[in-house]
């Protein structure tokens, strides 16, 4: 007995389009996480995020004379001149 493929109707085509759209949306959402394939890259991202948060809160001596909204930009300017 031979296996027959089901005929394509408009309902199966629309389900296929919906599945492709869902997969495309899932891939789009997961794209930023592609670089976090190892613990080392995740640790670097987390450490950088914590450093920026500390700069914003004024825990480091960089950019303390700047207003709170511009503190990160001033800190990076000071770091660039120091390095």
N, CA, C and O atoms as a GROMACS GRO file, in nm:
protein
  332
    1UNK      N    1   0.084  -0.117   0.000
    1UNK     CA    2   0.000   0.000   0.000
    1UNK      C    3   0.090   0.124   0.000
    1UNK      O    4   0.183   0.134   0.080
    2UNK      N    5   0.060   0.214  -0.088
    2UNK     CA    6   0.141   0.336  -0.101
    2UNK      C    7   0.080   0.448  -0.016
    2UNK      O    8  -0.042   0.459  -0.003
    3UNK      N    9   0.169   0.529   0.040
    3UNK     CA   10   0.124   0.642   0.120
    3UNK      C   11   0.095   0.758   0.027
    3UNK      O   12   0.175   0.790  -0.060
    4UNK      N   13  -0.019   0.823   0.046
    4UNK     CA   14  -0.055   0.938  -0.036
    4UNK      C   15  -0.046   1.065   0.047
    4UNK      O   16  -0.092   1.068   0.162
    5UNK      N   17   0.013   1.167  -0.009
    5UNK     CA   18   0.017   1.296   0.058
    5UNK      C   19  -0.121   1.360   0.053
    5UNK      O   20  -0.191   1.348  -0.047
    6UNK      N   21  -0.158   1.426   0.159
    6UNK     CA   22  -0.290   1.491   0.157
    6UNK      C   23  -0.289   1.606   0.056
    6UNK      O   24  -0.185   1.669   0.033
    7UNK      N   25  -0.402   1.632  -0.001
    7UNK     CA   26  -0.412   1.741  -0.097
    7UNK      C   27  -0.405   1.875  -0.024
    7UNK      O   28  -0.450   1.887   0.090
    8UNK      N   29  -0.350   1.973  -0.090
    8UNK     CA   30  -0.338   2.104  -0.030
    8UNK      C   31  -0.468   2.180  -0.050
    8UNK      O   32  -0.512   2.198  -0.163
    9UNK      N   33  -0.526   2.222   0.056
    9UNK     CA   34  -0.646   2.304   0.048
    9UNK      C   35  -0.615   2.440   0.108
    9UNK      O   36  -0.505   2.461   0.159
   10UNK      N   37  -0.707   2.529   0.102
   10UNK     CA   38  -0.682   2.663   0.155
   10UNK      C   39  -0.664   2.662   0.306
   10UNK      O   40  -0.592   2.747   0.360
   11UNK      N   41  -0.726   2.568   0.376
   11UNK     CA   42  -0.712   2.564   0.522
   11UNK      C   43  -0.572   2.518   0.562
   11UNK      O   44  -0.512   2.574   0.654
   12UNK      N   45  -0.518   2.416   0.494
   12UNK     CA   46  -0.384   2.373   0.530
   12UNK      C   47  -0.281   2.478   0.491
   12UNK      O   48  -0.180   2.493   0.559
   13UNK      N   49  -0.306   2.550   0.383
   13UNK     CA   50  -0.213   2.655   0.343
   13UNK      C   51  -0.212   2.767   0.446
   13UNK      O   52  -0.105   2.817   0.480
   14UNK      N   53  -0.329   2.807   0.497
   14UNK     CA   54  -0.333   2.915   0.595
   14UNK      C   55  -0.271   2.872   0.728
   14UNK      O   56  -0.209   2.954   0.796
   15UNK      N   57  -0.286   2.746   0.765
   15UNK     CA   58  -0.220   2.698   0.887
   15UNK      C   59  -0.069   2.701   0.868
   15UNK      O   60   0.003   2.737   0.961
   16UNK      N   61  -0.020   2.664   0.751
   16UNK     CA   62   0.123   2.669   0.723
   16UNK      C   63   0.176   2.811   0.730
   16UNK      O   64   0.285   2.834   0.782
   17UNK      N   65   0.102   2.906   0.680
   17UNK     CA   66   0.143   3.047   0.685
   17UNK      C   67   0.148   3.093   0.830
   17UNK      O   68   0.241   3.163   0.869
   18UNK      N   69   0.049   3.056   0.910
   18UNK     CA   70   0.047   3.095   1.051
   18UNK      C   71   0.165   3.034   1.125
   18UNK      O   72   0.226   3.101   1.209
   19UNK      N   73   0.198   2.909   1.096
   19UNK     CA   74   0.312   2.846   1.162
   19UNK      C   75   0.442   2.913   1.122
   19UNK      O   76   0.530   2.934   1.206
   20UNK      N   77   0.455   2.947   0.993
   20UNK     CA   78   0.576   3.016   0.949
   20UNK      C   79   0.588   3.153   1.015
   20UNK      O   80   0.697   3.195   1.054
   21UNK      N   81   0.476   3.222   1.028
   21UNK     CA   82   0.478   3.354   1.091
   21UNK      C   83   0.518   3.342   1.239
   21UNK      O   84   0.595   3.423   1.289
   22UNK      N   85   0.465   3.242   1.307
   22UNK     CA   86   0.499   3.221   1.448
   22UNK      C   87   0.647   3.188   1.463
   22UNK      O   88   0.714   3.240   1.553
   23UNK      N   89   0.699   3.102   1.375
   23UNK     CA   90   0.840   3.068   1.381
   23UNK      C   91   0.928   3.190   1.354
   23UNK      O   92   1.031   3.208   1.418
   24UNK      N   93   0.888   3.271   1.258
   24UNK     CA   94   0.964   3.392   1.227
   24UNK      C   95   0.965   3.488   1.346
   24UNK      O   96   1.068   3.547   1.377
   25UNK      N   97   0.851   3.504   1.413
   25UNK     CA   98   0.844   3.590   1.531
   25UNK      C   99   0.931   3.535   1.644
   25UNK      O  100   0.997   3.612   1.714
   26UNK      N  101   0.930   3.403   1.662
   26UNK     CA  102   1.013   3.342   1.766
   26UNK      C  103   1.161   3.364   1.736
   26UNK      O  104   1.237   3.399   1.827
   27UNK      N  105   1.202   3.344   1.612
   27UNK     CA  106   1.341   3.367   1.575
   27UNK      C  107   1.380   3.513   1.596
   27UNK      O  108   1.491   3.543   1.641
   28UNK      N  109   1.288   3.604   1.563
   28UNK     CA  110   1.316   3.745   1.581
   28UNK      C  111   1.336   3.780   1.729
   28UNK      O  112   1.423   3.861   1.762
   29UNK      N  113   1.256   3.720   1.816
   29UNK     CA  114   1.270   3.747   1.960
   29UNK      C  115   1.396   3.687   2.017
   29UNK      O  116   1.455   3.745   2.109
   30UNK      N  117   1.441   3.572   1.966
   30UNK     CA  118   1.558   3.505   2.020
   30UNK      C  119   1.689   3.555   1.959
   30UNK      O  120   1.796   3.519   2.008
   31UNK      N  121   1.683   3.637   1.855
   31UNK     CA  122   1.804   3.684   1.788
   31UNK      C  123   1.900   3.757   1.882
   31UNK      O  124   2.021   3.733   1.870
   32UNK      N  125   1.856   3.844   1.974
   32UNK     CA  126   1.952   3.909   2.063
   32UNK      C  127   2.025   3.814   2.156
   32UNK      O  128   2.131   3.849   2.208
   33UNK      N  129   1.973   3.695   2.179
   33UNK     CA  130   2.035   3.602   2.272
   33UNK      C  131   2.132   3.506   2.204
   33UNK      O  132   2.185   3.417   2.271
   34UNK      N  133   2.155   3.520   2.076
   34UNK     CA  134   2.242   3.427   2.006
   34UNK      C  135   2.386   3.430   2.056
   34UNK      O  136   2.453   3.327   2.058
   35UNK      N  137   2.432   3.546   2.097
   35UNK     CA  138   2.572   3.559   2.140
   35UNK      C  139   2.597   3.505   2.280
   35UNK      O  140   2.712   3.494   2.321
   36UNK      N  141   2.494   3.471   2.352
   36UNK     CA  142   2.510   3.420   2.488
   36UNK      C  143   2.520   3.268   2.488
   36UNK      O  144   2.446   3.200   2.559
   37UNK      N  145   2.610   3.215   2.407
   37UNK     CA  146   2.623   3.070   2.395
   37UNK      C  147   2.711   3.011   2.504
   37UNK      O  148   2.708   2.890   2.526
   38UNK      N  149   2.788   3.093   2.573
   38UNK     CA  150   2.873   3.039   2.678
   38UNK      C  151   2.856   3.122   2.804
   38UNK      O  152   2.805   3.234   2.800
   39UNK      N  153   2.900   3.066   2.913
   39UNK     CA  154   2.891   3.137   3.041
   39UNK      C  155   2.982   3.260   3.042
   39UNK      O  156   2.952   3.360   3.107
   40UNK      N  157   3.092   3.252   2.970
   40UNK     CA  158   3.188   3.362   2.969
   40UNK      C  159   3.127   3.488   2.906
   40UNK      O  160   3.144   3.598   2.958
   41UNK      N  161   3.058   3.473   2.794
   41UNK     CA  162   2.996   3.590   2.732
   41UNK      C  163   2.881   3.643   2.817
   41UNK      O  164   2.860   3.764   2.825
   42UNK      N  165   2.807   3.553   2.880
   42UNK     CA  166   2.699   3.598   2.968
   42UNK      C  167   2.755   3.675   3.087
   42UNK      O  168   2.696   3.775   3.128
   43UNK      N  169   2.867   3.629   3.143
   43UNK     CA  170   2.928   3.700   3.255
   43UNK      C  171   2.976   3.838   3.213
   43UNK      O  172   2.964   3.934   3.290
   44UNK      N  173   3.030   3.851   3.092
   44UNK     CA  174   3.076   3.980   3.044
   44UNK      C  175   2.959   4.077   3.026
   44UNK      O  176   2.969   4.194   3.062
   45UNK      N  177   2.848   4.028   2.971
   45UNK     CA  178   2.730   4.112   2.954
   45UNK      C  179   2.675   4.155   3.089
   45UNK      O  180   2.639   4.272   3.107
   46UNK      N  181   2.667   4.063   3.183
   46UNK     CA  182   2.613   4.094   3.316
   46UNK      C  183   2.703   4.192   3.389
   46UNK      O  184   2.654   4.284   3.455
   47UNK      N  185   2.835   4.174   3.379
   47UNK     CA  186   2.927   4.266   3.446
   47UNK      C  187   2.918   4.406   3.385
   47UNK      O  188   2.922   4.505   3.458
   48UNK      N  189   2.906   4.414   3.254
   48UNK     CA  190   2.891   4.545   3.189
   48UNK      C  191   2.762   4.613   3.229
   48UNK      O  192   2.760   4.734   3.251
   49UNK      N  193   2.655   4.536   3.239
   49UNK     CA  194   2.527   4.593   3.281
   49UNK      C  195   2.534   4.643   3.424
   49UNK      O  196   2.483   4.751   3.455
   50UNK      N  197   2.598   4.566   3.511
   50UNK     CA  198   2.612   4.609   3.651
   50UNK      C  199   2.698   4.735   3.661
   50UNK      O  200   2.670   4.824   3.742
   51UNK      N  201   2.803   4.744   3.578
   51UNK     CA  202   2.890   4.862   3.579
   51UNK      C  203   2.811   4.987   3.538
   51UNK      O  204   2.826   5.092   3.600
   52UNK      N  205   2.729   4.975   3.434
   52UNK     CA  206   2.649   5.089   3.390
   52UNK      C  207   2.549   5.129   3.498
   52UNK      O  208   2.529   5.248   3.523
   53UNK      N  209   2.487   5.032   3.562
   53UNK     CA  210   2.393   5.064   3.670
   53UNK      C  211   2.464   5.135   3.785
   53UNK      O  212   2.410   5.230   3.843
   54UNK      N  213   2.585   5.091   3.819
   54UNK     CA  214   2.661   5.156   3.925
   54UNK      C  215   2.698   5.300   3.886
   54UNK      O  216   2.696   5.390   3.970
   55UNK      N  217   2.733   5.320   3.758
   55UNK     CA  218   2.764   5.456   3.713
   55UNK      C  219   2.641   5.546   3.724
   55UNK      O  220   2.651   5.661   3.768
   56UNK      N  221   2.526   5.494   3.686
   56UNK     CA  222   2.404   5.574   3.693
   56UNK      C  223   2.370   5.612   3.837
   56UNK      O  224   2.320   5.722   3.862
   57UNK      N  225   2.396   5.522   3.929
   57UNK     CA  226   2.362   5.548   4.069
   57UNK      C  227   2.469   5.627   4.143
   57UNK      O  228   2.449   5.667   4.258
   58UNK      N  229   2.584   5.651   4.076
   58UNK     CA  230   2.688   5.732   4.137
   58UNK      C  231   2.779   5.656   4.232
   58UNK      O  232   2.837   5.717   4.321
   59UNK      N  233   2.792   5.525   4.215
   59UNK     CA  234   2.876   5.446   4.304
   59UNK      C  235   3.025   5.455   4.270
   59UNK      O  236   3.110   5.417   4.350
   60UNK      N  237   3.057   5.505   4.151
   60UNK     CA  238   3.197   5.523   4.112
   60UNK      C  239   3.229   5.672   4.108
   60UNK      O  240   3.138   5.755   4.110
   61UNK      N  241   3.356   5.707   4.103
   61UNK     CA  242   3.396   5.846   4.106
   61UNK      C  243   3.390   5.913   3.969
   61UNK      O  244   3.423   6.031   3.958
   62UNK      N  245   3.349   5.842   3.867
   62UNK     CA  246   3.343   5.899   3.734
   62UNK      C  247   3.210   5.969   3.714
   62UNK      O  248   3.105   5.916   3.748
   63UNK      N  249   3.215   6.090   3.659
   63UNK     CA  250   3.094   6.161   3.622
   63UNK      C  251   3.008   6.208   3.735
   63UNK      O  252   2.888   6.228   3.717
   64UNK      N  253   3.064   6.228   3.854
   64UNK     CA  254   2.983   6.271   3.968
   64UNK      C  255   2.940   6.417   3.956
   64UNK      O  256   2.837   6.456   4.011
   65UNK      N  257   3.019   6.499   3.884
   65UNK     CA  258   2.984   6.640   3.872
   65UNK      C  259   2.876   6.664   3.767
   65UNK      O  260   2.825   6.776   3.758
   66UNK      N  261   2.840   6.567   3.689
   66UNK     CA  262   2.739   6.581   3.584
   66UNK      C  263   2.600   6.553   3.641
   66UNK      O  264   2.587   6.482   3.741
   67UNK      N  265   2.497   6.608   3.577
   67UNK     CA  266   2.360   6.575   3.620
   67UNK      C  267   2.332   6.426   3.602
   67UNK      O  268   2.399   6.358   3.524
   68UNK      N  269   2.235   6.376   3.674
   68UNK     CA  270   2.210   6.231   3.674
   68UNK      C  271   2.176   6.177   3.536
   68UNK      O  272   2.210   6.062   3.506
   69UNK      N  273   2.111   6.254   3.451
   69UNK     CA  274   2.077   6.209   3.318
   69UNK      C  275   2.197   6.197   3.226
   69UNK      O  276   2.195   6.118   3.130
   70UNK      N  277   2.302   6.274   3.254
   70UNK     CA  278   2.421   6.273   3.169
   70UNK      C  279   2.540   6.207   3.236
   70UNK      O  280   2.652   6.216   3.186
   71UNK      N  281   2.517   6.142   3.348
   71UNK     CA  282   2.627   6.086   3.426
   71UNK      C  283   2.703   5.977   3.351
   71UNK      O  284   2.826   5.972   3.359
   72UNK      N  285   2.634   5.891   3.278
   72UNK     CA  286   2.701   5.782   3.205
   72UNK      C  287   2.786   5.839   3.093
   72UNK      O  288   2.899   5.794   3.073
   73UNK      N  289   2.734   5.936   3.019
   73UNK     CA  290   2.811   5.996   2.910
   73UNK      C  291   2.934   6.068   2.964
   73UNK      O  292   3.042   6.058   2.906
   74UNK      N  293   2.919   6.139   3.075
   74UNK     CA  294   3.034   6.208   3.135
   74UNK      C  295   3.136   6.108   3.187
   74UNK      O  296   3.257   6.131   3.177
   75UNK      N  297   3.090   5.997   3.243
   75UNK     CA  298   3.181   5.895   3.294
   75UNK      C  299   3.262   5.833   3.180
   75UNK      O  300   3.382   5.809   3.195
   76UNK      N  301   3.198   5.806   3.068
   76UNK     CA  302   3.271   5.749   2.955
   76UNK      C  303   3.369   5.849   2.895
   76UNK      O  304   3.474   5.810   2.846
   77UNK      N  305   3.335   5.977   2.899
   77UNK     CA  306   3.428   6.079   2.852
   77UNK      C  307   3.551   6.084   2.944
   77UNK      O  308   3.664   6.092   2.897
   78UNK      N  309   3.528   6.078   3.074
   78UNK     CA  310   3.640   6.076   3.168
   78UNK      C  311   3.724   5.949   3.153
   78UNK      O  312   3.847   5.954   3.160
   79UNK      N  313   3.658   5.837   3.133
   79UNK     CA  314   3.732   5.712   3.113
   79UNK      C  315   3.816   5.716   2.984
   79UNK      O  316   3.929   5.667   2.982
   80UNK      N  317   3.761   5.774   2.880
   80UNK     CA  318   3.833   5.782   2.752
   80UNK      C  319   3.957   5.871   2.765
   80UNK      O  320   4.062   5.840   2.709
   81UNK      N  321   3.946   5.981   2.837
   81UNK     CA  322   4.062   6.068   2.855
   81UNK      C  323   4.165   6.004   2.947
   81UNK      O  324   4.285   6.028   2.932
   82UNK      N  325   4.120   5.924   3.042
   82UNK     CA  326   4.213   5.857   3.134
   82UNK      C  327   4.291   5.748   3.063
   82UNK      O  328   4.411   5.730   3.086
   83UNK      N  329   4.224   5.675   2.979
   83UNK     CA  330   4.291   5.563   2.908
   83UNK      C  331   4.373   5.620   2.797
   83UNK      O  332   4.438   5.546   2.723
   0.00000   0.00000   0.00000
